Tab-separated table of C-alpha atoms in Angstrom:
chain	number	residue	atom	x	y	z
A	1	UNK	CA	20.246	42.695	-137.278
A	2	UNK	CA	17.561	43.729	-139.950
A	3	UNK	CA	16.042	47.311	-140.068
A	4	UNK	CA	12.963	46.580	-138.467
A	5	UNK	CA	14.698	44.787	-135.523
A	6	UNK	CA	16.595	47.933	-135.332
A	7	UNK	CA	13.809	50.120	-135.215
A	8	UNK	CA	11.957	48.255	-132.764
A	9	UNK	CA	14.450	48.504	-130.024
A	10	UNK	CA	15.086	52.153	-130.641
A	11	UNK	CA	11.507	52.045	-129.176
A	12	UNK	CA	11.612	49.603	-126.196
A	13	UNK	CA	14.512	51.694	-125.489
A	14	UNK	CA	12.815	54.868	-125.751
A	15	UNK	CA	9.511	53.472	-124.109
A	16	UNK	CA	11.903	52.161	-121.194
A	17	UNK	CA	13.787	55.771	-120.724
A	18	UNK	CA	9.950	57.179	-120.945
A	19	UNK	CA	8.803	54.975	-118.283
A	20	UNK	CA	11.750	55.078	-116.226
A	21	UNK	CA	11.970	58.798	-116.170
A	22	UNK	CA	8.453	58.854	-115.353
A	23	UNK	CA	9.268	56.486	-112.022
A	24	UNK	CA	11.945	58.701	-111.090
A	25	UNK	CA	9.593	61.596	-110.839
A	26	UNK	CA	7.178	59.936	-108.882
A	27	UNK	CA	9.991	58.871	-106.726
A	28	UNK	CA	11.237	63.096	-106.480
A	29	UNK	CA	7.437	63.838	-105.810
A	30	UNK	CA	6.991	60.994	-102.908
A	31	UNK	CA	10.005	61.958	-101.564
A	32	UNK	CA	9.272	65.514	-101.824
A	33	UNK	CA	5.538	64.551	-100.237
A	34	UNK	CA	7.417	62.331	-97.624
A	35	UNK	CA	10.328	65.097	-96.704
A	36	UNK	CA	8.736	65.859	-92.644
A	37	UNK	CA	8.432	69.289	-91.589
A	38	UNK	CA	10.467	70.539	-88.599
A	39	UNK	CA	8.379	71.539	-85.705
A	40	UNK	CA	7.956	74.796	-84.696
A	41	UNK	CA	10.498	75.784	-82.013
A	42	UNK	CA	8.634	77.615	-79.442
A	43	UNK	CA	9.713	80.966	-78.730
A	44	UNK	CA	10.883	81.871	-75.403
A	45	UNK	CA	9.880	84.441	-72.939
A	46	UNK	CA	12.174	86.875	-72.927
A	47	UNK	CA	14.078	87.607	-69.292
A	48	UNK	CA	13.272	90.981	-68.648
A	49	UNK	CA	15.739	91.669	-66.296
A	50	UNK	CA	17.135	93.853	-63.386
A	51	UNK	CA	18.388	97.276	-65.681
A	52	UNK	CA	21.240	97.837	-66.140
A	53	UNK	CA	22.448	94.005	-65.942
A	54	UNK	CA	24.273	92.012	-68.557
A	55	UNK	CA	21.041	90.284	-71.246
A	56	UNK	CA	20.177	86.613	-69.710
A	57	UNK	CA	22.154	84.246	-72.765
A	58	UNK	CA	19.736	81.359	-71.935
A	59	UNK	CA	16.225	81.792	-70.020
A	60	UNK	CA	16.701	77.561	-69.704
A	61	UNK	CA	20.424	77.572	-68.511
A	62	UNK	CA	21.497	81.108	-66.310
A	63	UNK	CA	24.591	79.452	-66.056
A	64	UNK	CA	25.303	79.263	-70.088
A	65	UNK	CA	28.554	81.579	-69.934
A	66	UNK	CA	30.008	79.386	-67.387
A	67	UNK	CA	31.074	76.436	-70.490
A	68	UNK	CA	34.685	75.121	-69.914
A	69	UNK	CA	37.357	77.623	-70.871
A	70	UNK	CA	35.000	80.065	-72.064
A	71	UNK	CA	36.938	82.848	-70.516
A	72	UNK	CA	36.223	86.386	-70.744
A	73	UNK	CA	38.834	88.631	-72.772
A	74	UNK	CA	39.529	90.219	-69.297
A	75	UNK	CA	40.718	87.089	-67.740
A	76	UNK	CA	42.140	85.286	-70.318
A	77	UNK	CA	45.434	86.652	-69.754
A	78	UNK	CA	45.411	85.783	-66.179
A	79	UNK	CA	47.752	82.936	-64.720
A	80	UNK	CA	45.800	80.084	-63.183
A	81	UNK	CA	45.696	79.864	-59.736
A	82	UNK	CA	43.546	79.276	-56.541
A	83	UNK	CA	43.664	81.465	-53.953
A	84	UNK	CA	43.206	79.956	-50.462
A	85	UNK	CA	42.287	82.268	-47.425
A	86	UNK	CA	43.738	81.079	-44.119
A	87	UNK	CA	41.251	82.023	-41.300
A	88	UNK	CA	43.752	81.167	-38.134
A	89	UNK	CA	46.886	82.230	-40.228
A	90	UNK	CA	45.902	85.807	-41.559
A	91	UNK	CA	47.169	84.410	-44.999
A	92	UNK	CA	46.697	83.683	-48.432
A	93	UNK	CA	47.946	80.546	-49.571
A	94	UNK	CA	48.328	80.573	-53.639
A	95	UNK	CA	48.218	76.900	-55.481
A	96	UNK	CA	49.899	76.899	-58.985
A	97	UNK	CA	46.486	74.143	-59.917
A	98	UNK	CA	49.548	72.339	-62.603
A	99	UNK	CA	52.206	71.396	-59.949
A	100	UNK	CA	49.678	71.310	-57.301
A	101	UNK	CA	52.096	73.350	-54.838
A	102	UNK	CA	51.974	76.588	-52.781
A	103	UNK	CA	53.951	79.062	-54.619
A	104	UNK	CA	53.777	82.029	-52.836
A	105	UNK	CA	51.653	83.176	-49.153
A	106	UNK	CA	50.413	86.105	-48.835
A	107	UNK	CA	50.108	88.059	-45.919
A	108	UNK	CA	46.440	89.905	-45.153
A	109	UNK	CA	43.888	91.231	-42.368
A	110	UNK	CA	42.531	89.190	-39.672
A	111	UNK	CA	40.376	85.824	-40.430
A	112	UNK	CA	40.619	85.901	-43.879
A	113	UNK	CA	36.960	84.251	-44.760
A	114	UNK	CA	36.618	84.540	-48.613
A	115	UNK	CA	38.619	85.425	-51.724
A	116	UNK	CA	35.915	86.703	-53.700
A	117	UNK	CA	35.906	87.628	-57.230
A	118	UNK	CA	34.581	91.829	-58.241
A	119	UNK	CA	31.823	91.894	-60.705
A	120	UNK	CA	34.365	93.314	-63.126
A	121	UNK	CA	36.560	90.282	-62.567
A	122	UNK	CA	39.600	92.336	-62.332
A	123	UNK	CA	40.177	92.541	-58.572
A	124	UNK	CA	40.180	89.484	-55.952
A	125	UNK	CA	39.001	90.730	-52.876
A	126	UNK	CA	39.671	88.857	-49.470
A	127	UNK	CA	37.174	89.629	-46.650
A	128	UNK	CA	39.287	89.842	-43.608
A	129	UNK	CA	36.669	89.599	-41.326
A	130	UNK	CA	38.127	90.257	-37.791
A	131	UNK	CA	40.786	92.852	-39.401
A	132	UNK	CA	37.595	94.885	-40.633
A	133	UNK	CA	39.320	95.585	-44.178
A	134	UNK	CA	39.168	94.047	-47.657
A	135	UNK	CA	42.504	93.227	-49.040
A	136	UNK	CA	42.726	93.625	-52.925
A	137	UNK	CA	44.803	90.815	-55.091
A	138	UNK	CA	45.681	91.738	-58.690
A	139	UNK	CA	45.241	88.119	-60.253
A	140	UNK	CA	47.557	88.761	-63.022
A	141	UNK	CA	50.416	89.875	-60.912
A	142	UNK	CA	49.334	88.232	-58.088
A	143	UNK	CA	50.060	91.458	-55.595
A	144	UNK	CA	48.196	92.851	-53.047
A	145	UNK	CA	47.249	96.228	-52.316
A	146	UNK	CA	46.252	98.218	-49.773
A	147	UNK	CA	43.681	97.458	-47.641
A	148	UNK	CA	40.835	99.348	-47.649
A	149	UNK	CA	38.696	100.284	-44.239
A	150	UNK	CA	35.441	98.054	-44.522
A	151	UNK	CA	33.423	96.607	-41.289
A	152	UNK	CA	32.718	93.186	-40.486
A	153	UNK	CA	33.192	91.757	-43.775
A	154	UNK	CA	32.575	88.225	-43.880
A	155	UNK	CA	30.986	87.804	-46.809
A	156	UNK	CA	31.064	89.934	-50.156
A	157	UNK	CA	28.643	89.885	-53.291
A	158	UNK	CA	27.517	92.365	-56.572
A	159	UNK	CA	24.415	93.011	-57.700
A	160	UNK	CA	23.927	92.149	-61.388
A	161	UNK	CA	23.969	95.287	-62.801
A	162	UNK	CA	27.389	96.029	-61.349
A	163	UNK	CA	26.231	99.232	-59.522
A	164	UNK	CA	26.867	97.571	-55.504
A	165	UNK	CA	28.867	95.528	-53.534
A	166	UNK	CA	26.807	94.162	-50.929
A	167	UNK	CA	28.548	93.266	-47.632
A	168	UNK	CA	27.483	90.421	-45.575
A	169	UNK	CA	28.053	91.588	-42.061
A	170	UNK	CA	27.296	88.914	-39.944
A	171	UNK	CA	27.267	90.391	-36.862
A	172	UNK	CA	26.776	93.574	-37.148
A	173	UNK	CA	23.076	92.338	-38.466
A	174	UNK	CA	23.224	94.402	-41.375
A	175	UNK	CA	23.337	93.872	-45.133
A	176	UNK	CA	25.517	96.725	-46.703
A	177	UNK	CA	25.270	98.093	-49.932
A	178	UNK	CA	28.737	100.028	-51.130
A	179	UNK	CA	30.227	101.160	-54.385
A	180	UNK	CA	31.890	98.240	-55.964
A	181	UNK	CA	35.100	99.769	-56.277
A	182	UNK	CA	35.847	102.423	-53.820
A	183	UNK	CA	33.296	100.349	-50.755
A	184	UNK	CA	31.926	103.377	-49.712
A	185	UNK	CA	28.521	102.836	-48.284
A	186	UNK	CA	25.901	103.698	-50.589
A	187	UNK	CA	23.141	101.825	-48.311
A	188	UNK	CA	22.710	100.122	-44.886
A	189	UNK	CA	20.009	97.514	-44.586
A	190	UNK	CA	19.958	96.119	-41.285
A	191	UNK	CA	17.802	92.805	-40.678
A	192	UNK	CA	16.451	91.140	-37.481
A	193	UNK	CA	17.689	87.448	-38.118
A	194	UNK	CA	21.504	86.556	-36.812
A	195	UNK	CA	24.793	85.673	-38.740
A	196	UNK	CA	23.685	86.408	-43.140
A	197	UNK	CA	26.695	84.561	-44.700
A	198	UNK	CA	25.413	83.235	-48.292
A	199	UNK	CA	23.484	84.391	-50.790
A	200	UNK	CA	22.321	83.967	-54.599
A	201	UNK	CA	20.222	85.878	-57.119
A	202	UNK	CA	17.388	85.353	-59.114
A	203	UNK	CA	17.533	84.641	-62.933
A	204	UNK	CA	16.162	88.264	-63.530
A	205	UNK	CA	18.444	89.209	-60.983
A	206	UNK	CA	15.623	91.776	-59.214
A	207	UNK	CA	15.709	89.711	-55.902
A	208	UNK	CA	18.444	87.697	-53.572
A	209	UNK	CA	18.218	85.063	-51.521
A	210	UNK	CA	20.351	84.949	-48.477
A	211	UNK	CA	20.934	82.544	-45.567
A	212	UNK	CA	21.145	83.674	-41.744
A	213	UNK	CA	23.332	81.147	-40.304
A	214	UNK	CA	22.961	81.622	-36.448
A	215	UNK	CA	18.992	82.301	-36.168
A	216	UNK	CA	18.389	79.360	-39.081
A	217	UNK	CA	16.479	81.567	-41.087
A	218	UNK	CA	16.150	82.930	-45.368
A	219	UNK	CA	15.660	86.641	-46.311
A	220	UNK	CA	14.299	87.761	-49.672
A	221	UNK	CA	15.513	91.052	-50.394
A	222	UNK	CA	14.641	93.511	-53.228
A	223	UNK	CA	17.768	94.170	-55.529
A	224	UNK	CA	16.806	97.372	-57.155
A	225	UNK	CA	14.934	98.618	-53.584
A	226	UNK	CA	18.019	97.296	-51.648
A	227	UNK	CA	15.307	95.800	-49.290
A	228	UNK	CA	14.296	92.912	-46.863
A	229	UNK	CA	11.057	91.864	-48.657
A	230	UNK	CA	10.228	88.405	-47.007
A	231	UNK	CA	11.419	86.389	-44.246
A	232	UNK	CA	10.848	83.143	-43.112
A	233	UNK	CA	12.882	80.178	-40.521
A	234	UNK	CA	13.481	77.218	-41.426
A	235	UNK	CA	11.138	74.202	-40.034
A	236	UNK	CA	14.664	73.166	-38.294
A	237	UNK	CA	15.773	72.896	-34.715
A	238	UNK	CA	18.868	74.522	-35.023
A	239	UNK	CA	18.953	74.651	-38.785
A	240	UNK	CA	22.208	76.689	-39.329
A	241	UNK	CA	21.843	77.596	-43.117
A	242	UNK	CA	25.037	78.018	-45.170
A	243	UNK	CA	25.920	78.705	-48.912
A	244	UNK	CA	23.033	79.111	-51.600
A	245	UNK	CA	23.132	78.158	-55.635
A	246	UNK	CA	20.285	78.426	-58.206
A	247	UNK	CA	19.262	75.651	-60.501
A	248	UNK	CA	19.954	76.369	-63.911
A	249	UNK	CA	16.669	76.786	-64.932
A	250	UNK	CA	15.886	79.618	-61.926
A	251	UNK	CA	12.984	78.007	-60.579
A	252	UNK	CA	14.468	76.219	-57.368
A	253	UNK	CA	16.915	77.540	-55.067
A	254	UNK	CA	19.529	74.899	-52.907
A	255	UNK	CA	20.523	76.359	-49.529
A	256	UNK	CA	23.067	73.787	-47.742
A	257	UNK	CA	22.855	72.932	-43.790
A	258	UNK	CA	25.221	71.787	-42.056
A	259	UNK	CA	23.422	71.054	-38.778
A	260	UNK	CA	19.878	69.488	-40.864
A	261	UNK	CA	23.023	67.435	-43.182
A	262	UNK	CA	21.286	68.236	-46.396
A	263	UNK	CA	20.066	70.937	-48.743
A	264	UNK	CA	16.587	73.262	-48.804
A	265	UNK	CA	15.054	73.193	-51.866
A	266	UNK	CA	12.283	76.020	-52.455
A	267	UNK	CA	10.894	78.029	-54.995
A	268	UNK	CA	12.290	81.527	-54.629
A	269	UNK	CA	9.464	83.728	-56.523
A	270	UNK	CA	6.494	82.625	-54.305
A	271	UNK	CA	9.649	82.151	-51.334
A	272	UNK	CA	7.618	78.468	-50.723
A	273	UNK	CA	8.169	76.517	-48.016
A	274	UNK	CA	11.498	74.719	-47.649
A	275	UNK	CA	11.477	70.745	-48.758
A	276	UNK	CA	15.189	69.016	-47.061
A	277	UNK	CA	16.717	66.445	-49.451
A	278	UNK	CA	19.836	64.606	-47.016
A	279	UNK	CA	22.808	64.668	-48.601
A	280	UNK	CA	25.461	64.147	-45.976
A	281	UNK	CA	26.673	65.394	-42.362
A	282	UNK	CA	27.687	68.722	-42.472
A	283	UNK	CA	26.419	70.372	-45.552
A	284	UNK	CA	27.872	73.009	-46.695
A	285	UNK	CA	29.334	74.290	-50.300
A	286	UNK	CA	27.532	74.104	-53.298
A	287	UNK	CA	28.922	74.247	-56.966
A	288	UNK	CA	27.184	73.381	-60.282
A	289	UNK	CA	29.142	71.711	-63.013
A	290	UNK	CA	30.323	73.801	-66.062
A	291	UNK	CA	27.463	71.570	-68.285
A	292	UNK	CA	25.289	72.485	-66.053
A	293	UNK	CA	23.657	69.116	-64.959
A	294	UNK	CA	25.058	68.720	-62.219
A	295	UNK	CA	26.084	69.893	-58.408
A	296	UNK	CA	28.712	68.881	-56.397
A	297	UNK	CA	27.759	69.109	-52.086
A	298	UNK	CA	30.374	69.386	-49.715
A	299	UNK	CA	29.935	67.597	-46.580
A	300	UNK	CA	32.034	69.051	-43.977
A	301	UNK	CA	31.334	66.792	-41.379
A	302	UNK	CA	31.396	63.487	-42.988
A	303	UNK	CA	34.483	64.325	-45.978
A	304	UNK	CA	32.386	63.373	-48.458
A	305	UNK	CA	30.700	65.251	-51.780
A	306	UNK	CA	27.550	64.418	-53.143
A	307	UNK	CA	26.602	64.769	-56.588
A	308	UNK	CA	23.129	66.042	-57.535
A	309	UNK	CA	21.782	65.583	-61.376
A	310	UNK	CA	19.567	68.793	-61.436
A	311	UNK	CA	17.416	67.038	-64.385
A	312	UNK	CA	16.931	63.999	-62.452
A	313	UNK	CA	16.056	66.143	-59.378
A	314	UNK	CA	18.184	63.090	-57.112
A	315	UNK	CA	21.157	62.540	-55.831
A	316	UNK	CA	23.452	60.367	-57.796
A	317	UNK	CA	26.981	60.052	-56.345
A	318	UNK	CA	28.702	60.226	-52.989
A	319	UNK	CA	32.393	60.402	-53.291
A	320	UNK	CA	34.528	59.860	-50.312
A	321	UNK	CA	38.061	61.668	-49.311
A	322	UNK	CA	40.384	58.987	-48.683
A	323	UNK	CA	41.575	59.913	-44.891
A	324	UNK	CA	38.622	61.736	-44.358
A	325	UNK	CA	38.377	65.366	-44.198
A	326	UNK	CA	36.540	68.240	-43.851
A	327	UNK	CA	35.538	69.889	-47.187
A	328	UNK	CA	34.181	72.981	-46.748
A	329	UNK	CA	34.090	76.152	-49.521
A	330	UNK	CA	35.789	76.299	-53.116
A	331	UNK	CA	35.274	76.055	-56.888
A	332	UNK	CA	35.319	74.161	-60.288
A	333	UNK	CA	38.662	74.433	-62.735
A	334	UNK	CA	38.004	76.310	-66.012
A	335	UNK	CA	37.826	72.986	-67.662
A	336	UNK	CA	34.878	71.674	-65.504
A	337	UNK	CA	37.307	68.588	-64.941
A	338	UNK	CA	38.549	69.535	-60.974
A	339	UNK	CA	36.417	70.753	-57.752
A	340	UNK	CA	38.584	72.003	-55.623
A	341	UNK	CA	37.969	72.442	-51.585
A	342	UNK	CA	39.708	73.838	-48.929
A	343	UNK	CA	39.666	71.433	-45.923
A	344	UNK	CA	38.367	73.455	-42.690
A	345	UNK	CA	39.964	71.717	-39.762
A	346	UNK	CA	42.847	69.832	-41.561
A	347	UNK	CA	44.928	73.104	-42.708
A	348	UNK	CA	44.496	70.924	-46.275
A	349	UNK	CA	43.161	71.419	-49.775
A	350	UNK	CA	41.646	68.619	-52.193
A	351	UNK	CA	42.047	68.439	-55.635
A	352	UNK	CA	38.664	66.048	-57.180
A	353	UNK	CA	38.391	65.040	-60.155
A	354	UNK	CA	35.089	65.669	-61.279
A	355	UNK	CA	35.010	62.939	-63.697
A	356	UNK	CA	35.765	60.136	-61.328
A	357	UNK	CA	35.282	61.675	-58.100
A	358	UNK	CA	39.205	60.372	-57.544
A	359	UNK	CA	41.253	63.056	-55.140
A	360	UNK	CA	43.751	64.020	-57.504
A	361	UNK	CA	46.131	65.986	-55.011
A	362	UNK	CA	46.240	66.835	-51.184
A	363	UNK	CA	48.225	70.097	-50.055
A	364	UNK	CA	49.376	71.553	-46.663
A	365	UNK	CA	48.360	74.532	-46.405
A	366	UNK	CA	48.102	77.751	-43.382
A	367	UNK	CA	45.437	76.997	-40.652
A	368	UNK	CA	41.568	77.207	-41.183
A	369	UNK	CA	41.809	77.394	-44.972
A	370	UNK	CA	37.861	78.580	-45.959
A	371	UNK	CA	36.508	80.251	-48.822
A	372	UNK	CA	38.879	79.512	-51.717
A	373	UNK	CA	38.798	80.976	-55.201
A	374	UNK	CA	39.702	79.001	-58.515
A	375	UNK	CA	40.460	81.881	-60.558
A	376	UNK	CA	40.439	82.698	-63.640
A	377	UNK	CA	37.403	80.960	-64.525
A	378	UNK	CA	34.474	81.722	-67.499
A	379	UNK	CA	31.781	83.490	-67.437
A	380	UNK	CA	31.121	87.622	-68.057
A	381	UNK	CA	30.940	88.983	-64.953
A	382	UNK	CA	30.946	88.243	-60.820
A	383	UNK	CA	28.258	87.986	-58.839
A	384	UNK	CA	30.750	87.554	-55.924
A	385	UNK	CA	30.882	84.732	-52.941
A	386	UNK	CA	33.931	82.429	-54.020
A	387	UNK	CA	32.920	82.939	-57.812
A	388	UNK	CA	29.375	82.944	-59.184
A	389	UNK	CA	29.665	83.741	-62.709
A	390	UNK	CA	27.129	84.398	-65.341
């Protein structure tokens, strides 16, 4: 190759390195034109809520400390276990939820209703209703204490803030407020409608909605004011109203009925009229899924459970006990994967797995088994009942 040849493709070269670097920063700048711009994530309203109660995680999701296995530091220690009250046996029946078998009973007051978890989540307490005592269970020995002097307790819940246990006594007619750890009374609230069993609070936790079972009727009462603020009976005949859950999102409350076979659906700030949505004959627990997007329905009188996808607002599953049955009150394993439920009138408990709505186990059990607690299970503190956590 000559000189000149030389020289001229030093220059092509040069031209094409020129041209090609030129390309490449139109390319950068296109692709630097073309990059798209995340949206703006809207800000959300903060949940200004009852004082003195544990910051709201999620204003979409009140339920957002309740993710499988996320278990406090003061639980984590604890040895699984459910913890199944035996109304006709005055006993405690304890599952080990890995064998599936009763490994120890436990002997308690009269009609045993509920195990319920404190808001501190270091006691179990179980309501002995008819014995007119609460019966303390240390869930990591698993040993009871001494009973402590408390009148018709069928139900038990906290306040958010931690500052009262609030007694359901059902027939006494009387909501009462006591210290969460020694149950002295602190408050007496008595109310005009017959049999308050359930209740839930709101996502600000500064109001509660509770269920009278006998007169089929809802009170609103004031948290912080430890007041009866609305009232209202359900369009019914013979309505008997039974446990009550929150959607996620804390605009709807779900109260189950086991005589209208479905679940009230309102809106608990403007306490709106009730809409029914069926689910099944005898409706009666209710227990949202540890993702949050769903609810699992017991119905007692039918031995089935009905799933309902809260974003869907419909029903989307009915999953049948082989046998039968009659599922009544329980909870959801700290893995989300099994709903467990103690059967009323069959001295039985069921073992579900949530993924497949197959019974996984069935186990004998004292008489009447009601208002079981899975325990431990996630979430930073109790709001009481069989285990609402948040």
């Amino acid at each position: 190759m000559n000189i000149t040849s030389r020289r001229t493709g030093v220059l092509v070269a040069a031209a094409v390195t020129t041209v090609l670097a030129a390309l490449a920063g139109c390319g950068a700048e296109r692709a630097e034109i073309a990059k798209p711009v995340k949206p703006a994530v809207p800000k959300q309203k903060p949940v200004h809520g009852l004082p003195g109660m544990p910051p709201v995680l999620d204003p979409k999701d009140v339920y957002a400390a309740d993710r499988p296995n996320k278990l406090s530091p003061v639980v984590k220690d604890f040895p699984s276990r459910v913890y199944v009250p035996n109304t006709e046996s005055d006993t405690v029946s304890v599952i080990d939820p890995k064998t599936f078998e009763v490994i120890k009973t436990i002997p308690v007051g009269r009609q045993p209703q509920h195990v319920v978890p404190s808001w501190d989540m270091k006691t179990l307490w179980v309501n002995d209703d008819k014995g007119n005592t609460l019966t303390p269970i240390d869930p990591k020995t698993g040993k009871a204490g001494k009973r402590v002097d408390v009148h018709d307790p069928y139900n038990l819940y906290f306040t958010p803030d931690g500052k009262h246990a609030v007694v359901m006594a059902s027939l006494d007619r009387e909501l009462v407020f006591r210290d969460p750890h020694t149950m002295k009374i602190q408050h007496t609230e008595p109310v005009s409608c017959y049999g308050v069993n359930h209740a839930d609070f709101s996502l600000d936790g500064r109001y509660f909605l509770v269920s009278c079972e006998f007169s089929g009727e809802l009170l609103k009462v004031d948290t912080a004011r430890m007041k009866v603020v609305q009232q209202q009976k359900l369009p019914f005949k013979g309505a008997m109203p039974q446990d009550v859950k929150m959607s996620p999102d804390g605009k709807k409350f779900y109260v189950a009925d086991m005589m209208a076979d479905g679940m009230w659906v309102l809106d608990g700030d403007t306490f709106s009229k009730p809409q029914l949505l069926p689910t099944g004959k005898g409706t009666h627990g209710l227990y949202v899924s540890r993702d949050s997007k769903e609810m699992y329905v017991s119905n007692r009188g039918e031995g089935t459970i009905s799933v309902f996808d809260f974003t869907r607002n419909k029903l989307t599953k009915k999953w049948k006990l082989p046998q039968g049955g009659s599922p009544d009150m329980g909870g959801v394993s700290a893995d989300g994967n099994t709903l467990w439920l103690s059967g009323r009138y069959d001295s039985e408990v069921y073992a579900i797995d949530t993924r497949t709505g197959v019974q996984i186990a069935r186990i004998p059990v004292g008489n009447g088994p009601h208002g079981l607690a899975v325990y431990p299970q996630p979430g930073r503190y109790s709001l009481g009942h069989t285990g609402i956590f948040r």
